[in-house]
Amino acid sequence: MSCPYGSPVQSHSWWSDAVVYELYPRSFADANDDGVGDIQGAISRLDYLVDLGVDAIWVTPWYKSPLADGGYDVASYREIATEFGTIDDAEALISAAGERGIKVIVDIVPNHISDQHPWFQAALAAGPGSPERDRFWFVHGVGDTPPNDWVSEFGGVPWTQIAELDGSTSWYLHLFSTGQPDLNWNHPDVSEKFLSVLRFWFDRGVAGIRIDSAALLTKDPELASMPTDPRLPHPFKDRDDVHEIYRSWRALAEEYDPPRALIGEVWVPETSRSARYIRDDEMHSIFNFDLLTCPWEACEFAAVIDMTLDTHDLVGASPTWVLSNHDVTRPVTRYGREHTGFSFQGKTFGVESDLAVGDDRARAAIMLVAALPGSLYIFQGEELGLPEVEDLPLEVRQDPIYLRSGGTDPGRDGCRVPLPWSAASPSWGFSAGTAAPWLPQPASWADYTVERQSTDPGSMLALYKAVIARRREIPQGDDLVWIQRDPHVLAFRRGHIACVVNFSDDAVSSPVSGELLLASHEPIGNGAQPRPVSSETLIPGRCALWIRVPL
Ligand code: NOJ
Ligand code: CA
């Protein structure tokens, strides 16, 4: 089966240095004016993505879903949510993107399913001990205490109790929300189902898949409580038998021409363990969240970069760099705070942020990561420098993390507010007409619209475009060579381009001489005349430069 992206030779390793744009359909663009983003809206904005210069889009789940977790609760993997469109729309998006040279990656959610999925409904109806229940993790008749001491990834108890027809009770496991029962990957129906779901999307020409919660799929069959010795295998995270699944997926991906890419969401702290997912018969790449959780400190950034490159070298895989996604606080807000590294546990209401400082650092950060070897993932709105919306009314918040925390954790709605495109409609052009967006946008977003930023050479959008365009000039085979790494400044070169980042708040002299190509603090865009840089050039605080250096 072929797809519209050229020959295998040309595209075999496109994922190793691609710029991938995460498109969260619900908040990207609303074509039918109901306040919810949709696939036709995304199609109508594809030329914006061409202009931005991305190689691929990763579309977060667009499947039929009750949206208990923003679509990560899938009721049918072969149907599209009514809010987002139809399967014809999905095919139209894949083909319209392909015509523009943009690849499409779809999100596959294999750890859990929606409680509205026919399998789970059948399991509920069939009762304890039935084969239908074996596809899940049901425990019958242990009273009112949950079967073990596991903790949900969303906080709280990952078990929900249900009443049976005979008056007894059962529990079912859901590592996320109640509406997302975990699948039993020991059951042959489960592995067969996902191979056929993968085929369904590969046959439609998607270039790859993003694998949700990829390290959680297999469980201790005994459902044993958490071990007291942390050296013992975890009962549900990163278990050795999970790799077998990805080997079979890789074999399937290799049957296609060109081979489809597997990109895993793997939150595993030890790099020696996470690297196992990108051995040459498993996934092609995994998200590297280490810079996202890293505080804005030069030495810490350098340590993450070194460790990432070393670990990937060992397995011959290419790294990825991620500053944000639909689960974490927007970079501009995070970098404006006292604690600049992201942590799920650290999220609370009322943490102040200096957005001007955050904006400087976010600009410098994208220049840094875009200069590194590997692929780059950008979450929609990051290129506009959107801040986290922290004052969403409580009644509009939908994230199960917020709801399950009893309102103490702000949740993830604040990074999912619909994009501002123009002054054309009350929702800043997000909806075609006058509909109110599903999450309200701040009035201040008038200053962040694509329309406004497109005419401002100093905007965040202009910087992202210039960075993505210039990045193509960096020879991708070239290793990173450090020039300077101290608590204030990181400087490195790859081939004839050097990147210098001043992490401190004060100006420093440039450690590199050459011709200035890009600066995070002033509009030196693609195509502008290069200016000389020398040790007499002062780099303002929280700024980055790209400099052409003699080879
Ligand atoms: C990771 C996804 O990025 C997140 O949004 C989702 O809530 C969980 N996996 C569960 O599917
Ligand atoms: Ca819509």
Coordinates of C-alpha atoms and ligand atoms in Angstrom, one line a residue:
M1 CA 0.0 0.0 0.0
S2 CA 1.6 3.3 -1.0
C3 CA 1.0 6.8 0.4
P4 CA 1.3 10.2 -1.1
Y5 CA 4.7 11.0 0.4
G6 CA 7.3 9.9 -2.1
S7 CA 9.5 7.0 -2.4
P8 CA 10.8 4.9 0.7
V9 CA 14.3 6.0 0.1
Q10 CA 13.5 9.7 0.3
S11 CA 11.1 9.5 3.2
H12 CA 12.5 6.6 5.2
S13 CA 13.8 8.8 8.0
W14 CA 11.8 11.9 7.7
W15 CA 10.8 11.6 11.4
S16 CA 14.5 12.0 12.5
D17 CA 14.6 15.7 11.8
A18 CA 11.0 16.7 11.1
V19 CA 9.2 19.7 12.6
V20 CA 5.9 18.3 13.8
Y21 CA 2.9 20.5 14.7
E22 CA 0.5 19.1 17.3
L23 CA -3.0 19.9 16.1
Y24 CA -5.6 19.7 18.8
P25 CA -8.7 19.7 16.5
R26 CA -11.2 20.9 19.1
S27 CA -9.3 24.2 19.5
F28 CA -7.7 24.8 16.2
A29 CA -10.4 26.2 13.8
D30 CA -14.2 25.9 13.7
A31 CA -15.7 25.8 10.2
N32 CA -19.3 25.1 11.0
D33 CA -19.6 27.8 13.7
D34 CA -20.7 25.7 16.6
G35 CA -17.9 26.8 18.9
V36 CA -15.9 23.5 18.6
G37 CA -13.0 23.1 16.2
D38 CA -13.4 20.6 13.4
I39 CA -11.6 18.8 10.6
Q40 CA -13.0 21.2 7.9
G41 CA -11.7 24.1 10.0
A42 CA -8.2 22.4 10.0
I43 CA -8.4 21.9 6.3
S44 CA -9.2 25.6 5.8
R45 CA -6.1 26.5 7.7
L46 CA -3.6 24.2 6.2
D47 CA -1.9 26.9 4.2
Y48 CA -1.0 28.6 7.5
L49 CA 0.9 25.5 8.4
V50 CA 2.6 25.5 5.0
D51 CA 3.6 29.1 5.7
L52 CA 4.9 28.2 9.1
G53 CA 7.0 25.5 7.5
V54 CA 6.1 22.4 9.4
D55 CA 6.8 18.9 7.9
A56 CA 4.0 17.0 9.6
I57 CA 1.0 17.4 11.8
W58 CA 0.1 15.1 14.7
V59 CA -3.7 15.2 15.1
T60 CA -4.8 14.4 18.7
P61 CA -7.7 11.9 18.9
W62 CA -10.5 12.8 16.5
Y63 CA -12.4 9.6 17.0
K64 CA -16.0 9.0 18.2
S65 CA -15.9 9.8 21.9
P66 CA -18.0 11.0 24.8
L67 CA -15.0 13.4 25.4
A68 CA -14.6 12.4 29.1
D69 CA -10.9 13.1 28.5
G70 CA -10.8 15.4 25.5
G71 CA -11.1 12.4 23.1
Y72 CA -8.5 10.1 24.8
D73 CA -11.6 8.0 25.6
V74 CA -12.3 6.4 22.3
A75 CA -15.7 4.8 21.6
S76 CA -14.8 3.8 18.0
Y77 CA -11.3 3.9 16.5
R78 CA -12.7 3.9 13.0
E79 CA -15.2 6.6 13.3
I80 CA -14.8 10.4 13.7
A81 CA -16.5 12.3 16.5
T82 CA -19.6 14.0 15.2
E83 CA -18.3 17.4 16.5
F84 CA -15.2 17.0 14.4
G85 CA -16.7 15.7 11.2
T86 CA -16.7 12.4 9.3
I87 CA -14.3 9.8 8.0
D88 CA -14.6 11.5 4.6
D89 CA -13.4 14.7 6.3
A90 CA -10.5 12.8 7.8
E91 CA -9.5 11.4 4.5
A92 CA -9.8 14.8 2.9
L93 CA -7.5 16.3 5.5
I94 CA -4.9 13.5 4.9
S95 CA -5.0 14.1 1.2
A96 CA -5.1 18.0 1.4
A97 CA -2.1 17.9 3.7
G98 CA -0.3 15.4 1.5
E99 CA -0.8 17.7 -1.5
R100 CA 0.9 20.5 0.4
G101 CA 3.8 18.2 1.4
I102 CA 2.6 17.9 5.0
K103 CA 2.4 14.4 6.5
V104 CA -0.3 13.4 9.0
I105 CA 0.3 11.4 12.2
V106 CA -2.8 10.1 14.0
D107 CA -3.0 9.4 17.8
I108 CA -3.6 5.8 18.8
V109 CA -4.9 5.2 22.3
P110 CA -4.2 1.6 23.2
N111 CA -4.0 1.5 27.0
H112 CA -7.7 2.2 27.5
I113 CA -11.0 2.6 25.7
S114 CA -14.1 4.6 26.4
D115 CA -16.7 3.2 28.8
Q116 CA -19.1 3.8 25.9
H117 CA -17.2 1.5 23.6
P118 CA -19.3 -1.6 22.6
W119 CA -16.7 -3.9 24.2
F120 CA -17.1 -2.3 27.6
Q121 CA -20.9 -2.1 27.3
A122 CA -20.9 -5.8 26.4
A123 CA -18.6 -6.6 29.4
L124 CA -21.0 -4.7 31.7
A125 CA -24.0 -6.6 30.4
A126 CA -22.4 -10.0 30.3
G127 CA -21.6 -10.0 34.0
P128 CA -18.8 -11.5 36.2
G129 CA -16.7 -14.3 34.9
S130 CA -17.8 -13.8 31.2
P131 CA -15.4 -13.8 28.3
E132 CA -16.4 -10.2 27.5
R133 CA -15.0 -9.1 30.9
D134 CA -11.7 -10.7 30.2
R135 CA -10.8 -7.9 27.8
F136 CA -10.6 -5.6 30.8
W137 CA -9.4 -5.7 34.4
F138 CA -12.5 -6.6 36.4
V139 CA -12.3 -7.9 40.0
H140 CA -15.5 -9.4 41.4
G141 CA -16.7 -9.5 44.9
V142 CA -13.9 -8.1 47.1
G143 CA -16.2 -5.8 49.1
D144 CA -15.9 -2.1 49.3
T145 CA -12.1 -1.8 49.4
P146 CA -10.4 -1.3 46.0
P147 CA -8.5 -4.4 44.9
N148 CA -5.1 -2.8 45.4
D149 CA -3.2 0.3 46.3
W150 CA -2.5 1.7 42.8
V151 CA -2.9 5.4 42.2
S152 CA -4.6 6.8 39.1
E153 CA -2.4 8.8 36.7
F154 CA -5.1 11.5 37.2
G155 CA -5.0 11.2 41.0
G156 CA -7.2 9.2 43.3
V157 CA -8.2 5.6 43.1
P158 CA -8.0 3.9 39.7
W159 CA -10.8 1.5 40.4
T160 CA -14.6 2.1 40.0
Q161 CA -17.1 -0.1 41.7
I162 CA -20.2 -1.3 39.9
A163 CA -23.3 -3.1 41.1
E164 CA -24.1 -6.5 39.5
L165 CA -27.6 -7.8 38.8
D166 CA -27.4 -10.4 41.7
G167 CA -26.6 -7.7 44.2
S168 CA -22.9 -8.4 44.4
T169 CA -20.3 -5.8 43.3
S170 CA -17.2 -5.7 41.0
W171 CA -14.4 -3.2 40.4
Y172 CA -12.8 -2.2 37.1
L173 CA -9.4 -0.7 36.5
H174 CA -8.9 2.7 34.9
L175 CA -5.5 4.3 35.2
F176 CA -7.0 7.5 34.0
S177 CA -10.7 8.7 34.5
T178 CA -13.6 6.4 35.3
G179 CA -14.7 6.7 31.6
Q180 CA -11.4 5.1 30.4
P181 CA -11.4 1.4 31.4
D182 CA -7.9 -0.2 30.9
L183 CA -7.7 -2.9 28.3
N184 CA -6.2 -6.3 29.2
W185 CA -3.3 -6.7 26.8
N186 CA -2.9 -10.4 27.7
H187 CA -6.2 -11.0 25.7
P188 CA -5.6 -11.9 22.0
D189 CA -8.7 -9.8 21.0
V190 CA -6.9 -6.7 22.2
S191 CA -3.7 -7.2 20.2
E192 CA -5.6 -8.2 17.1
K193 CA -7.9 -5.2 17.4
F194 CA -5.1 -2.7 17.5
L195 CA -3.2 -4.3 14.6
S196 CA -6.4 -3.9 12.6
V197 CA -6.9 -0.3 13.8
L198 CA -3.3 0.5 12.7
R199 CA -4.0 -1.1 9.3
F200 CA -7.1 1.0 9.0
W201 CA -5.2 4.3 9.4
F202 CA -2.1 3.2 7.6
D203 CA -4.2 2.2 4.6
R204 CA -5.7 5.7 4.6
G205 CA -2.2 7.2 4.1
V206 CA -1.2 8.4 7.5
A207 CA 2.6 8.7 7.7
G208 CA 2.7 7.5 11.3
I209 CA 1.1 7.2 14.7
R210 CA 1.6 8.8 18.1
I211 CA 1.1 6.1 20.7
D212 CA -0.6 7.3 23.8
S213 CA 0.5 6.3 27.3
A214 CA 2.8 3.8 25.6
A215 CA 4.6 2.5 28.7
L216 CA 1.4 1.5 30.6
L217 CA -0.2 -1.2 28.5
T218 CA 0.8 -4.3 30.3
K219 CA 0.0 -5.0 33.9
D220 CA 1.0 -7.4 36.6
P221 CA -1.6 -10.2 36.0
E222 CA -1.9 -10.7 39.8
L223 CA -2.7 -7.0 40.2
A224 CA -0.3 -7.0 43.1
S225 CA 0.0 -3.9 45.2
M226 CA 2.9 -1.5 44.8
P227 CA 6.2 -3.2 45.8
T228 CA 8.0 -1.7 48.8
D229 CA 11.3 -2.3 47.0
P230 CA 11.5 0.2 44.1
R231 CA 14.0 -2.1 42.3
L232 CA 11.2 -4.6 41.7
P233 CA 9.1 -4.3 38.5
H234 CA 6.4 -1.8 38.6
P235 CA 2.9 -3.4 38.4
F236 CA 1.7 -1.2 35.5
K237 CA 4.6 1.0 34.3
D238 CA 7.3 0.2 31.8
R239 CA 7.0 -3.6 32.3
D240 CA 9.3 -5.7 30.1
D241 CA 6.5 -7.5 28.3
V242 CA 5.2 -4.2 26.8
H243 CA 8.0 -4.3 24.2
E244 CA 6.6 -7.3 22.4
I245 CA 3.6 -5.2 21.4
Y246 CA 5.7 -2.5 19.7
R247 CA 7.8 -5.2 17.9
S248 CA 4.6 -6.4 16.3
W249 CA 3.5 -2.9 15.5
R250 CA 6.9 -2.1 13.9
A251 CA 6.7 -5.2 11.8
L252 CA 3.3 -4.0 10.5
A253 CA 4.6 -0.5 9.9
E254 CA 7.5 -2.0 7.8
E255 CA 5.0 -3.7 5.5
Y256 CA 4.0 -0.3 4.1
D257 CA 5.8 1.7 1.5
P258 CA 7.0 4.0 2.8
P259 CA 7.2 2.5 6.3
R260 CA 4.9 4.2 8.7
A261 CA 6.5 5.9 11.8
L262 CA 5.8 4.9 15.4
I263 CA 6.2 7.8 17.9
G264 CA 5.7 6.9 21.5
E265 CA 4.5 8.9 24.5
V266 CA 6.8 7.4 27.0
W267 CA 7.0 9.1 30.4
V268 CA 9.7 6.9 32.0
P269 CA 12.3 8.8 34.1
E270 CA 15.3 6.5 33.6
T271 CA 16.8 7.2 30.1
S272 CA 18.3 3.7 30.1
R273 CA 14.7 2.3 30.3
S274 CA 13.1 4.8 27.9
A275 CA 15.8 4.0 25.3
R276 CA 14.5 0.5 25.1
Y277 CA 11.4 1.7 23.3
I278 CA 13.5 3.0 20.4
R279 CA 15.6 -0.1 19.7
D280 CA 15.7 -0.8 16.0
D281 CA 12.8 -3.2 16.0
E282 CA 10.5 -1.1 18.1
M283 CA 9.4 2.6 17.8
H284 CA 11.2 5.1 15.6
S285 CA 11.1 7.8 18.2
I286 CA 9.7 8.7 21.6
F287 CA 8.9 12.1 23.1
N288 CA 11.6 13.5 25.1
F289 CA 10.0 15.5 27.9
D290 CA 13.2 16.3 29.8
L291 CA 13.6 19.9 28.6
L292 CA 9.9 20.5 29.3
T293 CA 10.4 19.5 32.9
C294 CA 13.8 21.2 33.1
P295 CA 14.1 24.5 34.9
W296 CA 15.5 27.5 33.0
E297 CA 19.1 26.9 34.1
A298 CA 22.0 26.7 31.6
C299 CA 23.7 23.8 33.4
E300 CA 20.5 21.8 33.7
F301 CA 19.7 22.3 30.0
A302 CA 23.2 21.2 29.0
A303 CA 23.0 18.1 31.2
V304 CA 19.6 17.1 29.6
I305 CA 21.0 17.7 26.1
D306 CA 24.1 15.6 26.7
M307 CA 22.2 12.8 28.3
T308 CA 19.6 12.8 25.5
L309 CA 22.1 12.7 22.8
D310 CA 24.2 10.0 24.5
T311 CA 21.3 7.7 25.2
H312 CA 20.0 8.0 21.7
D313 CA 23.4 7.4 20.2
L314 CA 23.5 4.1 22.1
V315 CA 20.5 2.8 20.3
G316 CA 21.1 4.6 17.0
A317 CA 17.8 6.6 17.3
S318 CA 17.1 10.2 16.7
P319 CA 16.0 12.4 19.6
T320 CA 12.9 14.6 19.8
W321 CA 12.6 18.0 21.5
V322 CA 9.4 19.1 23.2
L323 CA 8.7 22.4 25.0
S324 CA 5.0 22.0 25.3
N325 CA 1.9 20.0 24.5
H326 CA -1.8 19.8 25.4
D327 CA -1.1 18.4 28.8
V328 CA 1.3 21.0 30.3
T329 CA 1.5 24.7 31.2
R330 CA 2.2 27.0 28.2
P331 CA 6.0 27.9 28.0
V332 CA 5.5 31.7 28.2
T333 CA 3.7 31.3 31.5
R334 CA 5.9 28.6 32.9
Y335 CA 9.1 30.5 32.1
G336 CA 7.7 33.6 33.7
R337 CA 7.4 31.9 37.1
E338 CA 9.9 31.3 39.8
H339 CA 9.8 27.6 39.2
T340 CA 10.3 27.2 35.5
G341 CA 10.3 23.4 35.1
F342 CA 7.0 21.7 34.6
S343 CA 5.6 19.1 37.0
F344 CA 2.1 17.7 37.1
Q345 CA 2.4 17.5 40.9
G346 CA 3.4 21.2 41.2
K347 CA 0.3 22.6 39.5
T348 CA -1.8 24.9 41.8
F349 CA -3.9 28.0 41.4
G350 CA -2.5 31.5 42.0
V351 CA 1.2 31.1 41.0
E352 CA 2.4 34.5 39.6
S353 CA 4.1 34.7 36.2
D354 CA 5.9 37.6 34.6
L355 CA 4.8 37.1 31.0
A356 CA 7.4 39.5 29.6
V357 CA 10.2 37.5 31.2
G358 CA 8.5 34.3 30.1
D359 CA 8.2 35.5 26.5
D360 CA 11.9 36.3 26.3
R361 CA 12.8 32.9 27.6
A362 CA 10.3 31.1 25.4
R363 CA 11.9 32.8 22.4
A364 CA 15.4 31.8 23.4
A365 CA 14.2 28.3 24.2
I366 CA 12.8 27.6 20.7
M367 CA 16.0 28.9 19.1
L368 CA 17.9 26.5 21.3
V369 CA 15.9 23.4 20.7
A370 CA 15.5 24.1 17.0
A371 CA 19.3 24.1 16.7
L372 CA 19.7 20.7 18.3
P373 CA 19.9 17.4 16.3
G374 CA 16.6 15.6 16.1
S375 CA 13.0 16.4 15.5
L376 CA 11.0 19.2 17.0
Y377 CA 7.4 19.1 18.3
I378 CA 5.4 22.3 18.5
F379 CA 2.0 22.5 20.2
Q380 CA -0.6 24.7 18.4
G381 CA -0.5 28.2 19.8
E382 CA 3.1 27.9 21.0
E383 CA 4.2 29.6 17.8
L384 CA 1.9 32.5 18.8
G385 CA 3.4 32.8 22.3
L386 CA 0.0 32.2 23.9
P387 CA 0.1 32.3 27.6
E388 CA -1.8 29.7 29.8
V389 CA -5.3 30.9 30.4
E390 CA -5.3 30.7 34.2
D391 CA -8.6 32.4 35.0
L392 CA -11.0 30.2 33.1
P393 CA -14.3 30.2 35.0
L394 CA -14.5 27.0 37.1
E395 CA -17.8 26.0 35.5
V396 CA -16.3 25.8 32.0
R397 CA -13.4 23.6 33.0
Q398 CA -13.7 20.1 31.6
D399 CA -10.4 18.3 32.3
P400 CA -10.8 15.2 34.5
I401 CA -7.6 16.1 36.3
Y402 CA -9.3 19.3 37.6
L403 CA -12.6 17.5 38.3
R404 CA -10.9 14.5 40.1
S405 CA -8.8 16.8 42.2
G406 CA -11.9 18.4 43.7
G407 CA -10.9 21.7 42.1
T408 CA -7.4 22.0 43.7
D409 CA -5.5 21.1 40.5
P410 CA -6.2 23.7 37.7
G411 CA -6.0 20.9 35.2
R412 CA -5.1 21.3 31.5
D413 CA -7.9 23.4 30.0
G414 CA -5.8 26.5 30.2
C415 CA -3.5 25.4 27.4
R416 CA -6.4 24.1 25.3
V417 CA -8.2 27.4 24.7
P418 CA -9.2 27.9 21.0
L419 CA -6.6 29.7 18.8
P420 CA -7.0 33.4 17.9
W421 CA -6.8 33.9 14.2
S422 CA -8.0 37.3 13.3
A423 CA -10.3 40.1 14.3
A424 CA -13.0 38.7 12.0
S425 CA -15.4 37.2 14.6
P426 CA -16.1 37.4 18.3
S427 CA -13.9 34.4 18.9
W428 CA -10.9 36.0 17.1
G429 CA -11.6 34.1 13.9
F430 CA -11.7 30.7 15.6
S431 CA -15.3 30.2 14.6
A432 CA -16.5 31.2 11.2
G433 CA -19.5 33.1 12.6
T434 CA -20.6 34.3 16.0
A435 CA -20.5 31.1 18.1
A436 CA -19.0 31.3 21.5
P437 CA -15.9 29.0 21.6
W438 CA -16.1 25.9 23.9
L439 CA -13.6 27.5 26.2
P440 CA -13.7 31.3 26.4
Q441 CA -10.6 33.2 25.1
P442 CA -9.2 36.2 27.1
A443 CA -9.9 39.7 25.6
S444 CA -6.1 40.2 25.6
W445 CA -5.8 37.7 22.8
A446 CA -6.6 40.4 20.3
D447 CA -2.9 41.1 20.5
Y448 CA -2.0 37.4 19.8
T449 CA -4.0 36.8 16.6
V450 CA -2.3 35.2 13.6
E451 CA -3.5 38.1 11.5
R452 CA -1.8 40.7 13.8
Q453 CA 1.4 38.7 14.2
S454 CA 1.8 38.0 10.5
T455 CA 2.4 41.7 9.9
D456 CA 4.7 42.2 12.8
P457 CA 8.3 41.2 12.0
G458 CA 9.1 41.1 15.8
S459 CA 6.3 38.7 16.7
M460 CA 6.6 35.2 18.1
L461 CA 5.1 33.9 14.9
A462 CA 7.7 35.7 12.8
L463 CA 10.4 34.2 15.0
Y464 CA 9.0 30.6 14.7
K465 CA 8.8 31.0 10.9
A466 CA 12.3 32.3 10.6
V467 CA 13.7 29.6 13.0
I468 CA 12.0 26.8 11.1
A469 CA 13.2 28.1 7.7
R470 CA 16.8 28.7 8.9
R471 CA 16.8 25.3 10.6
R472 CA 16.8 23.7 7.2
E473 CA 20.3 25.1 6.6
I474 CA 21.8 23.2 9.6
P475 CA 23.4 20.1 8.2
Q476 CA 21.4 17.4 10.0
G477 CA 24.2 14.8 10.0
D478 CA 26.4 17.2 12.0
D479 CA 27.0 16.5 15.7
L480 CA 26.7 19.1 18.3
V481 CA 30.0 20.6 19.5
W482 CA 30.0 22.6 22.7
I483 CA 31.7 26.0 22.6
Q484 CA 30.7 27.2 26.1
R485 CA 28.7 25.9 28.9
D486 CA 28.6 27.7 32.2
P487 CA 25.8 28.9 34.5
H488 CA 25.1 31.9 32.3
V489 CA 25.7 30.9 28.7
L490 CA 25.3 27.8 26.5
A491 CA 26.9 27.9 23.1
F492 CA 27.3 25.1 20.6
R493 CA 27.7 24.7 16.9
R494 CA 26.5 22.3 14.3
G495 CA 28.4 22.6 11.1
H496 CA 28.5 26.3 10.1
I497 CA 25.8 27.4 12.5
A498 CA 26.3 28.3 16.1
C499 CA 23.6 28.8 18.7
V500 CA 24.3 31.0 21.7
V501 CA 21.8 31.3 24.6
N502 CA 22.2 33.8 27.4
F503 CA 20.2 32.2 30.3
S504 CA 21.1 35.1 32.7
D505 CA 19.1 38.3 33.0
D506 CA 22.2 40.5 32.2
A507 CA 23.9 41.1 29.0
V508 CA 27.0 39.0 28.1
S509 CA 29.6 39.2 25.4
S510 CA 29.2 36.8 22.6
P511 CA 31.5 33.8 22.9
V512 CA 31.2 33.3 19.1
S513 CA 32.2 35.5 16.2
G514 CA 30.6 35.3 12.7
E515 CA 27.5 36.6 10.9
L516 CA 24.3 37.1 12.8
L517 CA 21.5 35.0 11.3
L518 CA 18.8 35.2 13.9
A519 CA 18.2 36.8 17.2
S520 CA 15.4 36.0 19.6
H521 CA 15.0 39.6 20.7
E522 CA 14.9 41.5 17.4
P523 CA 13.5 40.9 14.0
I524 CA 16.4 39.5 12.0
G525 CA 14.4 37.2 9.8
N526 CA 15.0 34.8 7.1
G527 CA 16.5 36.6 4.1
A528 CA 17.7 39.7 6.0
Q529 CA 21.3 40.9 5.5
P530 CA 23.7 39.1 8.0
R531 CA 25.4 41.4 10.5
P532 CA 28.8 40.8 12.0
V533 CA 29.0 39.4 15.6
S534 CA 32.2 39.5 17.7
S535 CA 33.3 39.3 21.3
E536 CA 32.3 43.0 21.5
T537 CA 28.7 42.1 20.7
L538 CA 26.5 42.2 23.8
I539 CA 23.8 39.6 24.0
P540 CA 20.9 40.9 26.1
G541 CA 19.7 38.8 29.1
R542 CA 17.4 35.9 28.2
C543 CA 18.2 36.0 24.5
A544 CA 19.6 33.7 21.9
L545 CA 21.5 34.1 18.7
W546 CA 22.2 32.0 15.7
I547 CA 25.5 32.9 14.1
R548 CA 27.1 31.7 10.9
V549 CA 30.6 30.7 11.8
P550 CA 33.5 29.8 9.5
L551 CA 34.0 26.1 9.2
Ligands
NOJ1 C1 -1.7 11.3 27.5 C2 -2.4 12.3 26.7 O1 -1.5 13.3 26.2 C3 -3.4 12.9 27.7 O2 -4.0 14.1 27.2 C4 -4.4 11.9 28.1 O3 -5.2 12.4 29.1 C5 -3.7 10.7 28.7 N1 -2.6 10.2 27.9 C6 -4.7 9.5 28.8 O4 -5.0 9.1 27.5
CA2 CA -17.3 23.1 14.6

